[in-house]
Amino acid sequence: MTTTDVISNQYKQKFELINFRNGIVFDLSVLLICCLSLGFSWIESILSSDSVHWGVMYVQALDLKRGLIPYKETLTDYGIMTSLIQSFSLTLLGERLISIGLATGIFYSFNLFLSFQIFLKFLPKYAAFFSTFLIFLLSGYITFPWSNYYSHTFFILSILMLLSKNNKKNVFLSGLLLGFSLLCRYSLIQAILPPFVLFFSSEIIFQKNTKKTTASRVLFFSLGFIFPILLFFLFLFSNSLLDDFWIQNQIAKSEIVGKATILNLLQDLFQSMFITFGDDIHDSRIIFFTIIFCWNLITLFYFLNKLLFKKKLAQDEAIVMQLCVITLFGYLSGISSYDFLRLIAGSSSLGVGVIIYSVIQISQRLGRKIKIIILLPLISICFIWASSLIFSASATSAAYIPWRLDMLMGKGVISTEISIFRGKILSPKYYEFYREIYQKISKYQNSHYIVNYTQDSVAMVINNLPKVQISSYYTPLIEQAYPEETKKIHQIINTKKAVILSEKDLHLPGYKGIFSKTWLSGDVQWLGNRSWLGENGSDRLHISVPEKDEI
């Protein structure tokens, strides 16, 4: 019997809860949660009308599937592994938006299962299940097909490897998986790497192992971590892509944080956590993450104080202390933008298990009636979150656009004409908007290039016209960084071989507008929202074609 099993049995006896044989009911319940999450993510993939976030990730995956060289011929915004995984999903499930949603949903549901495995390291099964259930109620499905979900999967696997049997193979695999996590999203390095540095440093300081053993663990972990990153940089070097990789990451950094300093970013982060709560939607979900932060910080100080007084931590206490560190550093994933997605699809969500552990520890010293009183807030919050998990009456921090039941009940449009929309159920207005674009551009798809001066990646790729831009959306920073590409685009426009998407009528000589409509706010997410576009943004899409070819 392992130490974890002993701890689990002790808790069950003390709490006198229903002791299902071997806890299999909780294992099956977690599997059910994972299946529900995947099913919900599939529905979100079907119903989503977000042309910005879904379009960007789709085009990057599509470009890799079609053999374009990353960083040279196509932009890779967040991490090469995310695009590779999603390109594989397009090969397996078809070139359609729903494919990358299903892939991301699989990773998120797996994240829930892996979180359960982490919680089992220091909690009895019923408590590990309840912690996983809380995370599921916080966010039952994916918001966007974003890189954070993929990075978090490899990150949790890395933790599990490090907490498993202490041998060189597991330590190497832990480092390897952390390297994969970083390659899924480069900008998460400040959230995922420091906890491991602190873990190995603490081993040296508190002498958990001999210096020789610790040095061996650090060596094998470092080799594992460096291996995939070294292969990636060898690929960049062999294809002369190092400059492009650096330029594109600097562009991404500039677009997200501008000229802000680390001090400014940290100040904004704490302001978002305790005052504005980051998201435009200030509901109990985003506020709960502030509670997680404070709770884990206090718990960490409690264990540090215990260590300072030379008191040895029990195995479960040591794991919880490590998880506090992981949770707190996880909030640095929101240093550039404190939003719910970065929290739920990151290590901050693991702090839920620390709260449940603390509640159990505190409850052991209290009477049965007081235990019930303590449990009431947790039970109440479950009902609140469950009531808004799907088909919410209004937007939540976990779902900007809640599902519409009428769409699933037959009022949506299923497209068979436009391949990118296969399998989706679209609102009639959304479908008509893109169907008209599709029909207008289809007359030029055998002889013209597509040039996109908007943020709409779906409109750019809907007809599969050849593109000359490495990016599927327009940003002046890329135009400035790649003057040769800009020159080529201008040559194509001047030779009247371009179909041009723009946010305003460009009045180009020799070109004529064939389409001019507003992105419908609420039907075409983000693009029809002036507050998101900013003061200089336009909520209108124009399409221009050469006059001599206009049909």
Coordinates of C-alpha atoms in Angstrom, one line a residue:
M1 CA 0.0 0.0 0.0
T2 CA 1.4 3.4 -1.0
T3 CA 1.7 6.4 1.3
T4 CA -1.1 8.1 -0.8
D5 CA -3.4 5.1 -0.1
V6 CA -2.7 5.3 3.6
I7 CA -3.5 9.0 3.7
S8 CA -6.7 8.4 1.7
N9 CA -7.9 5.7 4.0
Q10 CA -7.2 7.8 7.1
Y11 CA -9.3 10.6 5.6
K12 CA -12.2 8.3 4.8
Q13 CA -12.2 7.0 8.4
K14 CA -12.1 10.4 9.9
F15 CA -14.8 11.9 7.8
E16 CA -17.0 8.8 7.9
L17 CA -18.1 9.4 4.3
I18 CA -19.5 6.7 2.0
N19 CA -16.6 4.4 1.4
F20 CA -17.2 2.9 -2.1
R21 CA -15.1 -0.1 -2.8
N22 CA -11.7 1.0 -4.0
G23 CA -13.2 4.4 -4.9
I24 CA -14.1 3.1 -8.4
V25 CA -17.2 5.3 -8.5
F26 CA -15.1 8.4 -8.3
D27 CA -12.8 7.1 -11.1
L28 CA -15.8 6.5 -13.3
S29 CA -17.3 9.9 -12.4
V30 CA -14.1 11.6 -13.5
L31 CA -14.1 9.7 -16.8
L32 CA -17.8 10.8 -17.2
I33 CA -16.7 14.5 -16.6
C34 CA -14.0 14.2 -19.2
C35 CA -16.4 12.7 -21.7
L36 CA -19.0 15.5 -21.0
S37 CA -16.3 18.1 -21.4
L38 CA -15.2 16.7 -24.8
G39 CA -18.9 16.6 -25.9
F40 CA -19.4 20.2 -24.8
S41 CA -16.2 21.2 -26.6
W42 CA -17.6 19.5 -29.7
I43 CA -20.8 21.5 -29.4
E44 CA -18.8 24.7 -28.9
S45 CA -16.8 23.9 -32.1
I46 CA -20.1 23.5 -33.9
L47 CA -21.8 26.7 -32.7
S48 CA -18.8 29.1 -32.4
S49 CA -19.0 32.1 -34.7
D50 CA -15.6 33.5 -33.7
S51 CA -13.8 34.2 -36.9
V52 CA -10.8 35.9 -35.2
H53 CA -9.4 33.4 -32.7
W54 CA -10.6 30.2 -34.5
G55 CA -9.6 31.6 -37.9
V56 CA -6.0 32.5 -36.8
M57 CA -5.3 29.1 -35.4
Y58 CA -7.0 27.3 -38.3
V59 CA -4.9 29.0 -41.0
Q60 CA -1.6 28.4 -39.1
A61 CA -2.4 24.7 -38.9
L62 CA -3.6 24.6 -42.5
D63 CA -0.4 26.2 -43.8
L64 CA 1.7 23.5 -42.0
K65 CA -0.5 20.7 -43.3
R66 CA 0.0 22.1 -46.8
G67 CA 3.7 22.0 -46.5
L68 CA 4.5 25.7 -45.9
I69 CA 7.7 26.4 -43.9
P70 CA 6.9 27.9 -40.4
Y71 CA 8.3 31.4 -39.8
K72 CA 9.3 31.7 -43.4
E73 CA 6.1 31.1 -45.4
T74 CA 3.6 31.2 -42.5
L75 CA 3.3 32.9 -39.2
T76 CA 3.3 30.8 -36.1
D77 CA 2.0 33.0 -33.3
Y78 CA 2.2 31.0 -30.1
G79 CA 4.0 27.7 -30.4
I80 CA 5.2 25.3 -33.1
M81 CA 3.8 22.2 -31.4
T82 CA 0.3 23.6 -31.1
S83 CA 0.2 24.3 -34.9
L84 CA 1.7 20.8 -35.6
I85 CA -0.9 19.1 -33.4
Q86 CA -3.7 21.1 -35.0
S87 CA -2.4 20.4 -38.5
F88 CA -2.5 16.7 -37.7
S89 CA -6.2 17.1 -36.7
L90 CA -6.9 18.7 -40.1
T91 CA -5.3 15.6 -41.7
L92 CA -7.3 13.3 -39.5
L93 CA -10.6 15.1 -39.4
G94 CA -10.6 17.2 -42.5
E95 CA -9.8 20.8 -43.4
R96 CA -12.6 22.5 -41.4
L97 CA -12.8 24.7 -38.3
I98 CA -14.4 22.0 -36.2
S99 CA -11.3 19.8 -36.5
I100 CA -9.1 22.1 -34.4
G101 CA -11.9 22.5 -31.9
L102 CA -12.2 18.7 -31.4
A103 CA -8.4 18.4 -31.0
T104 CA -8.4 21.2 -28.4
G105 CA -11.4 19.6 -26.7
I106 CA -9.5 16.3 -26.4
F107 CA -6.6 18.0 -24.8
Y108 CA -8.8 19.9 -22.3
S109 CA -10.7 16.8 -21.3
F110 CA -7.4 15.0 -20.8
N111 CA -6.3 18.0 -18.6
L112 CA -9.2 17.3 -16.3
F113 CA -8.2 13.7 -16.0
L114 CA -4.5 14.6 -15.4
S115 CA -5.6 17.1 -12.7
F116 CA -7.4 14.3 -11.0
Q117 CA -4.2 12.3 -11.0
I118 CA -2.3 15.2 -9.5
F119 CA -4.9 15.6 -6.7
L120 CA -4.7 11.9 -5.9
K121 CA -1.1 12.4 -4.8
F122 CA -2.4 14.2 -1.6
L123 CA -6.1 13.8 -1.5
P124 CA -8.5 10.9 -1.0
K125 CA -10.4 9.9 -4.1
Y126 CA -13.7 11.6 -3.2
A127 CA -11.8 14.9 -2.5
A128 CA -9.7 14.5 -5.7
F129 CA -12.9 14.0 -7.7
F130 CA -14.6 17.0 -6.1
S131 CA -11.6 19.2 -6.9
T132 CA -11.8 18.0 -10.6
F133 CA -15.5 18.6 -10.6
L134 CA -15.0 22.2 -9.4
I135 CA -12.6 22.8 -12.3
F136 CA -15.2 21.3 -14.7
L137 CA -17.9 23.6 -13.3
L138 CA -15.6 26.6 -13.7
S139 CA -15.2 25.8 -17.4
G140 CA -16.9 22.8 -18.9
Y141 CA -15.4 23.2 -22.4
I142 CA -12.9 25.1 -24.4
T143 CA -13.3 28.8 -25.2
F144 CA -11.0 29.0 -28.2
P145 CA -8.7 26.4 -29.9
W146 CA -5.9 28.1 -28.0
S147 CA -2.3 27.0 -27.3
N148 CA -2.7 27.2 -23.5
Y149 CA -4.8 24.0 -23.4
Y150 CA -2.0 22.1 -25.2
S151 CA 0.8 23.5 -23.1
H152 CA -1.1 22.7 -19.9
T153 CA -1.4 19.0 -20.9
F154 CA 2.4 18.6 -21.2
F155 CA 3.0 20.7 -18.1
I156 CA 0.8 18.4 -15.9
L157 CA 2.4 15.3 -17.4
S158 CA 5.7 16.8 -16.5
I159 CA 4.6 17.3 -12.8
L160 CA 3.3 13.7 -12.6
M161 CA 6.5 12.3 -13.9
L162 CA 8.5 14.3 -11.3
L163 CA 6.1 13.1 -8.5
S164 CA 6.3 9.5 -9.7
K165 CA 9.0 6.9 -9.0
N166 CA 12.2 8.7 -8.4
N167 CA 14.5 7.4 -11.2
K168 CA 16.5 8.9 -14.0
K169 CA 14.0 7.9 -16.7
N170 CA 11.0 9.7 -15.0
V171 CA 13.1 12.8 -14.3
F172 CA 14.3 12.9 -18.0
L173 CA 10.7 12.5 -19.2
S174 CA 9.6 15.2 -16.8
G175 CA 12.1 17.6 -18.4
L176 CA 11.2 16.4 -21.9
L177 CA 7.5 17.1 -21.3
L178 CA 8.2 20.5 -19.9
G179 CA 10.1 21.2 -23.1
F180 CA 7.1 20.2 -25.1
S181 CA 4.9 22.4 -22.9
L182 CA 7.1 25.4 -23.7
L183 CA 7.1 24.6 -27.5
C184 CA 3.3 24.8 -27.4
R185 CA 3.4 28.4 -26.2
Y186 CA 6.7 30.2 -25.8
S187 CA 5.3 33.1 -23.8
L188 CA 4.4 30.8 -20.8
I189 CA 8.1 30.3 -19.9
Q190 CA 7.8 32.6 -16.8
A191 CA 4.8 30.5 -15.6
I192 CA 6.1 26.9 -16.1
L193 CA 9.9 26.9 -15.7
P194 CA 10.5 28.7 -12.4
P195 CA 8.6 26.2 -10.2
F196 CA 10.9 23.4 -11.3
V197 CA 14.0 25.6 -10.7
L198 CA 12.7 26.1 -7.2
F199 CA 11.9 22.4 -6.6
F200 CA 15.5 21.4 -7.4
S201 CA 16.9 24.3 -5.4
S202 CA 14.8 23.3 -2.4
E203 CA 16.2 19.8 -2.6
I204 CA 19.7 21.2 -2.3
I205 CA 18.8 23.6 0.5
F206 CA 16.7 21.2 2.6
Q207 CA 18.9 18.2 1.6
K208 CA 16.1 15.8 0.6
N209 CA 18.7 13.8 -1.3
T210 CA 22.4 13.6 -1.3
K211 CA 24.2 16.2 -3.4
K212 CA 25.2 13.5 -5.9
T213 CA 21.6 12.4 -6.3
T214 CA 20.3 15.9 -6.6
A215 CA 22.9 16.8 -9.2
S216 CA 22.0 13.6 -11.2
R217 CA 18.3 14.6 -11.1
V218 CA 19.0 18.2 -12.2
L219 CA 21.2 16.8 -15.1
F220 CA 18.7 14.4 -16.4
F221 CA 15.8 16.9 -16.1
S222 CA 17.9 19.5 -17.9
L223 CA 18.8 17.1 -20.7
G224 CA 15.2 16.2 -21.2
F225 CA 14.1 19.8 -21.2
I226 CA 16.8 21.0 -23.6
F227 CA 16.4 18.1 -26.0
P228 CA 13.2 19.1 -27.9
I229 CA 14.2 22.8 -27.7
L230 CA 17.6 22.0 -29.2
L231 CA 16.0 20.0 -32.0
F232 CA 13.7 23.0 -32.7
F233 CA 16.5 25.4 -32.8
L234 CA 18.5 23.1 -35.1
F235 CA 15.5 23.1 -37.4
L236 CA 15.4 26.9 -37.4
F237 CA 19.2 27.1 -37.9
S238 CA 19.3 24.5 -40.8
N239 CA 16.5 26.4 -42.6
S240 CA 17.9 29.9 -41.8
L241 CA 14.8 30.8 -39.8
L242 CA 16.4 32.1 -36.6
D243 CA 16.0 35.7 -37.6
D244 CA 12.3 35.2 -38.6
F245 CA 11.6 33.3 -35.3
W246 CA 13.1 36.3 -33.4
I247 CA 11.3 38.9 -35.4
Q248 CA 7.9 37.2 -35.2
N249 CA 8.2 36.7 -31.4
Q250 CA 9.2 40.3 -31.0
I251 CA 6.1 41.3 -33.0
A252 CA 3.9 39.1 -30.9
K253 CA 5.4 40.7 -27.7
S254 CA 4.9 44.2 -29.0
E255 CA 1.3 43.5 -30.0
I256 CA 0.4 42.1 -26.6
V257 CA 2.4 44.3 -24.1
G258 CA 3.8 47.2 -26.2
K259 CA 6.5 49.0 -24.3
A260 CA 5.3 48.0 -20.9
T261 CA 8.0 47.0 -18.3
I262 CA 7.9 44.0 -16.0
L263 CA 7.0 46.3 -13.2
N264 CA 4.1 47.8 -15.1
L265 CA 2.9 44.3 -16.1
L266 CA 3.1 43.0 -12.5
Q267 CA 1.2 46.1 -11.3
D268 CA -1.5 45.5 -13.9
L269 CA -1.7 41.8 -13.0
F270 CA -2.3 42.5 -9.3
Q271 CA -4.8 45.3 -10.1
S272 CA -6.7 42.8 -12.3
M273 CA -6.6 40.2 -9.6
F274 CA -7.9 42.4 -6.8
I275 CA -9.7 45.3 -8.3
T276 CA -10.8 45.0 -11.9
F277 CA -10.6 41.2 -12.2
G278 CA -9.3 41.4 -15.7
D279 CA -12.2 40.2 -17.8
D280 CA -15.0 42.5 -18.9
I281 CA -17.3 40.1 -17.2
H282 CA -16.9 40.2 -13.4
D283 CA -18.6 37.1 -12.2
S284 CA -18.0 34.6 -9.4
R285 CA -15.7 32.4 -11.7
I286 CA -13.0 35.1 -12.3
I287 CA -13.3 36.3 -8.7
F288 CA -12.8 32.7 -7.4
F289 CA -9.3 32.7 -9.0
T290 CA -8.4 35.6 -6.7
I291 CA -9.5 33.5 -3.8
I292 CA -7.4 30.6 -5.2
F293 CA -4.3 32.9 -5.3
C294 CA -4.8 34.2 -1.8
W295 CA -5.5 30.8 -0.3
N296 CA -2.4 29.2 -2.0
L297 CA -0.2 32.1 -0.9
I298 CA -1.3 31.7 2.8
T299 CA -0.9 27.9 2.6
L300 CA 2.6 28.3 1.2
F301 CA 3.6 30.7 4.0
Y302 CA 2.2 28.2 6.5
F303 CA 4.4 25.4 5.2
L304 CA 7.5 27.7 4.9
N305 CA 7.0 28.8 8.5
K306 CA 6.8 25.1 9.5
L307 CA 10.1 24.4 7.7
L308 CA 11.8 27.4 9.3
F309 CA 11.1 26.0 12.7
K310 CA 12.8 22.8 11.5
K311 CA 9.6 20.8 11.4
K312 CA 9.6 18.0 8.8
L313 CA 6.8 18.1 6.3
A314 CA 4.7 14.9 5.7
Q315 CA 4.7 13.6 2.2
D316 CA 1.3 15.0 1.4
E317 CA 2.3 18.4 2.9
A318 CA 5.4 18.5 0.7
I319 CA 3.3 17.9 -2.4
V320 CA 0.8 20.5 -1.4
M321 CA 3.5 23.0 -0.8
Q322 CA 4.9 22.3 -4.3
L323 CA 1.5 22.7 -5.8
C324 CA 1.1 26.1 -4.1
V325 CA 4.3 27.2 -5.9
I326 CA 3.0 25.8 -9.2
T327 CA -0.3 27.5 -8.7
L328 CA 1.1 30.9 -7.8
F329 CA 3.5 31.0 -10.7
G330 CA 0.6 30.0 -13.0
Y331 CA -0.8 33.5 -12.6
L332 CA 2.1 34.8 -14.5
S333 CA 0.5 33.3 -17.6
G334 CA -1.9 36.2 -17.3
I335 CA 0.7 38.9 -16.9
S336 CA 0.0 40.4 -20.3
S337 CA -3.8 39.9 -20.2
Y338 CA -5.5 38.6 -17.1
D339 CA -8.4 36.6 -18.6
F340 CA -10.2 33.5 -17.6
L341 CA -8.9 31.3 -20.4
R342 CA -5.3 31.7 -19.3
L343 CA -6.2 30.8 -15.7
I344 CA -8.4 27.8 -16.3
A345 CA -6.1 26.4 -19.1
G346 CA -3.1 26.8 -16.9
S347 CA -1.6 25.7 -13.6
S348 CA -3.6 28.3 -11.6
S349 CA -6.5 25.9 -11.8
L350 CA -4.6 23.2 -9.8
G351 CA -4.9 25.5 -6.8
V352 CA -8.5 24.2 -6.3
G353 CA -7.0 21.0 -4.9
V354 CA -5.0 23.0 -2.3
I355 CA -8.3 24.7 -1.1
I356 CA -10.0 21.3 -0.7
Y357 CA -7.0 19.9 1.1
S358 CA -7.0 22.8 3.5
V359 CA -10.8 22.5 4.1
I360 CA -10.3 18.8 5.0
Q361 CA -7.4 19.6 7.4
I362 CA -9.4 22.3 9.1
S363 CA -12.6 20.2 9.3
Q364 CA -10.8 17.3 11.1
R365 CA -10.5 19.5 14.2
L366 CA -14.2 20.5 14.1
G367 CA -17.5 19.0 15.0
R368 CA -19.9 17.4 12.5
K369 CA -22.3 20.4 12.4
I370 CA -19.5 22.9 11.8
K371 CA -18.2 20.6 9.0
I372 CA -21.6 20.8 7.3
I373 CA -21.6 24.6 7.7
I374 CA -18.1 24.8 6.0
L375 CA -19.3 22.6 3.1
L376 CA -22.4 24.8 2.4
P377 CA -20.5 27.5 0.5
L378 CA -18.8 24.9 -1.7
I379 CA -22.1 23.2 -2.4
S380 CA -23.8 26.5 -3.1
I381 CA -21.1 27.6 -5.6
C382 CA -21.5 24.3 -7.3
F383 CA -25.1 25.0 -8.0
I384 CA -24.3 28.5 -9.1
W385 CA -21.7 27.4 -11.6
A386 CA -23.7 24.4 -12.8
S387 CA -26.7 26.7 -13.6
S388 CA -24.5 28.7 -16.0
L389 CA -22.3 26.0 -17.4
I390 CA -24.3 25.6 -20.6
F391 CA -27.2 27.6 -22.1
S392 CA -26.5 30.5 -19.7
A393 CA -28.9 33.4 -19.9
S394 CA -26.0 35.9 -20.1
A395 CA -22.3 35.9 -20.9
T396 CA -19.9 34.4 -18.3
S397 CA -16.2 34.7 -18.0
A398 CA -16.0 31.1 -19.2
A399 CA -18.3 31.6 -22.2
Y400 CA -18.4 35.0 -23.9
I401 CA -21.2 33.9 -26.2
P402 CA -23.5 31.3 -24.4
W403 CA -25.0 28.6 -26.5
R404 CA -28.4 29.2 -28.1
L405 CA -30.8 26.3 -27.7
D406 CA -32.8 27.3 -30.8
M407 CA -29.6 26.9 -32.9
L408 CA -29.3 23.2 -31.8
M409 CA -33.1 22.7 -32.2
G410 CA -33.2 23.4 -35.9
K411 CA -33.0 27.2 -36.4
G412 CA -29.3 27.2 -37.4
V413 CA -27.9 26.7 -40.9
I414 CA -25.7 23.7 -41.9
S415 CA -23.4 24.5 -44.8
T416 CA -22.5 21.9 -47.4
E417 CA -21.3 24.5 -49.9
I418 CA -18.4 26.0 -47.9
S419 CA -15.9 23.3 -46.8
I420 CA -14.4 25.2 -43.9
F421 CA -17.8 25.3 -42.3
R422 CA -18.6 21.6 -42.7
G423 CA -20.1 20.1 -39.5
K424 CA -21.0 23.5 -38.1
I425 CA -24.4 25.0 -37.2
L426 CA -24.4 28.7 -38.0
S427 CA -26.8 31.5 -37.3
P428 CA -28.6 32.5 -40.6
K429 CA -27.0 36.0 -40.5
Y430 CA -23.5 34.6 -40.0
Y431 CA -23.9 32.1 -42.8
E432 CA -25.4 34.6 -45.2
F433 CA -22.5 37.1 -44.5
Y434 CA -19.8 34.5 -45.4
R435 CA -21.8 32.8 -48.1
E436 CA -22.0 36.1 -50.0
I437 CA -18.3 36.6 -49.6
Y438 CA -17.7 33.0 -50.7
Q439 CA -19.8 33.5 -53.9
K440 CA -18.2 36.8 -54.7
I441 CA -14.7 35.6 -54.4
S442 CA -15.3 32.2 -56.0
K443 CA -15.3 33.9 -59.5
Y444 CA -11.6 34.8 -59.0
Q445 CA -10.1 31.7 -57.3
N446 CA -8.3 30.3 -60.3
S447 CA -6.5 33.5 -61.3
H448 CA -6.0 35.8 -58.3
Y449 CA -4.2 36.1 -55.0
I450 CA -5.9 37.1 -51.8
V451 CA -4.6 40.1 -49.8
N452 CA -6.0 40.6 -46.3
Y453 CA -5.9 44.0 -44.6
T454 CA -8.4 42.9 -41.9
Q455 CA -8.4 40.7 -38.8
D456 CA -10.8 38.3 -40.5
S457 CA -8.8 35.1 -41.2
V458 CA -11.9 33.1 -42.1
A459 CA -12.8 35.5 -45.0
M460 CA -9.2 35.2 -46.2
V461 CA -9.1 31.4 -46.5
I462 CA -12.8 30.7 -47.2
N463 CA -12.1 30.2 -51.0
N464 CA -8.6 28.9 -50.8
L465 CA -7.1 31.6 -53.0
P466 CA -3.3 31.6 -52.9
K467 CA -1.9 34.0 -50.4
V468 CA 1.3 36.0 -50.3
Q469 CA 1.2 37.1 -46.7
I470 CA 2.8 34.9 -44.0
S471 CA 0.1 36.1 -41.7
S472 CA -3.7 35.4 -42.1
Y473 CA -4.5 38.8 -40.5
Y474 CA -3.1 42.2 -41.0
T475 CA -0.8 44.1 -38.6
P476 CA 1.5 47.0 -39.5
L477 CA 4.3 45.5 -37.5
I478 CA 4.6 42.5 -39.9
E479 CA 4.4 44.9 -42.9
Q480 CA 7.3 46.9 -41.5
A481 CA 9.3 43.8 -40.6
Y482 CA 9.0 42.2 -44.0
P483 CA 9.5 44.9 -46.7
E484 CA 10.1 42.3 -49.4
E485 CA 6.8 40.7 -48.7
T486 CA 5.1 44.2 -48.7
K487 CA 6.8 44.9 -52.1
K488 CA 5.5 41.6 -53.5
I489 CA 2.0 42.4 -52.4
H490 CA 2.1 45.8 -54.0
Q491 CA 3.4 44.3 -57.3
I492 CA 0.4 41.8 -57.3
I493 CA -2.0 44.7 -56.6
N494 CA -0.4 46.9 -59.3
T495 CA -0.6 44.0 -61.9
K496 CA -4.3 43.7 -61.0
K497 CA -4.0 40.1 -59.7
A498 CA -5.3 40.7 -56.2
V499 CA -8.6 40.2 -54.4
I500 CA -8.3 42.6 -51.5
L501 CA -10.0 42.5 -48.1
S502 CA -10.0 45.7 -46.2
E503 CA -11.7 47.5 -43.3
K504 CA -12.4 50.6 -45.5
D505 CA -12.8 51.4 -49.1
L506 CA -9.2 51.8 -50.4
H507 CA -10.2 53.5 -53.7
L508 CA -7.3 51.8 -55.5
P509 CA -6.8 52.8 -59.1
G510 CA -8.0 50.0 -61.4
Y511 CA -10.0 48.3 -58.6
K512 CA -13.7 48.2 -57.9
G513 CA -15.6 47.3 -54.7
I514 CA -17.9 44.2 -55.0
F515 CA -18.7 43.8 -51.3
S516 CA -19.2 46.1 -48.4
K517 CA -21.0 45.0 -45.3
T518 CA -20.8 45.3 -41.5
W519 CA -19.5 42.4 -39.4
L520 CA -22.7 41.7 -37.4
S521 CA -22.0 42.3 -33.7
G522 CA -23.2 39.2 -31.9
D523 CA -23.3 37.0 -35.0
V524 CA -19.6 37.6 -36.1
Q525 CA -17.9 37.7 -32.7
W526 CA -15.2 40.3 -32.0
L527 CA -15.2 41.7 -35.5
G528 CA -18.5 43.4 -35.1
N529 CA -17.5 44.8 -31.7
R530 CA -16.2 48.4 -31.9
S531 CA -15.0 48.4 -28.3
W532 CA -12.6 45.5 -29.2
L533 CA -11.5 47.1 -32.5
G534 CA -10.6 50.4 -30.8
E535 CA -11.0 54.0 -31.8
N536 CA -9.3 53.6 -35.2
G537 CA -11.0 50.2 -36.0
S538 CA -13.7 49.7 -38.5
D539 CA -16.6 47.3 -38.2
R540 CA -17.0 46.9 -42.0
L541 CA -15.5 44.5 -44.5
H542 CA -14.8 45.7 -48.0
I543 CA -13.8 43.5 -51.0
S544 CA -12.1 45.0 -54.0
V545 CA -11.2 43.3 -57.3
P546 CA -9.6 44.5 -60.6
E547 CA -12.1 46.4 -62.7
K548 CA -11.2 44.6 -65.9
D549 CA -11.9 41.3 -64.2
E550 CA -15.1 42.3 -62.3
I551 CA -17.9 40.0 -63.3

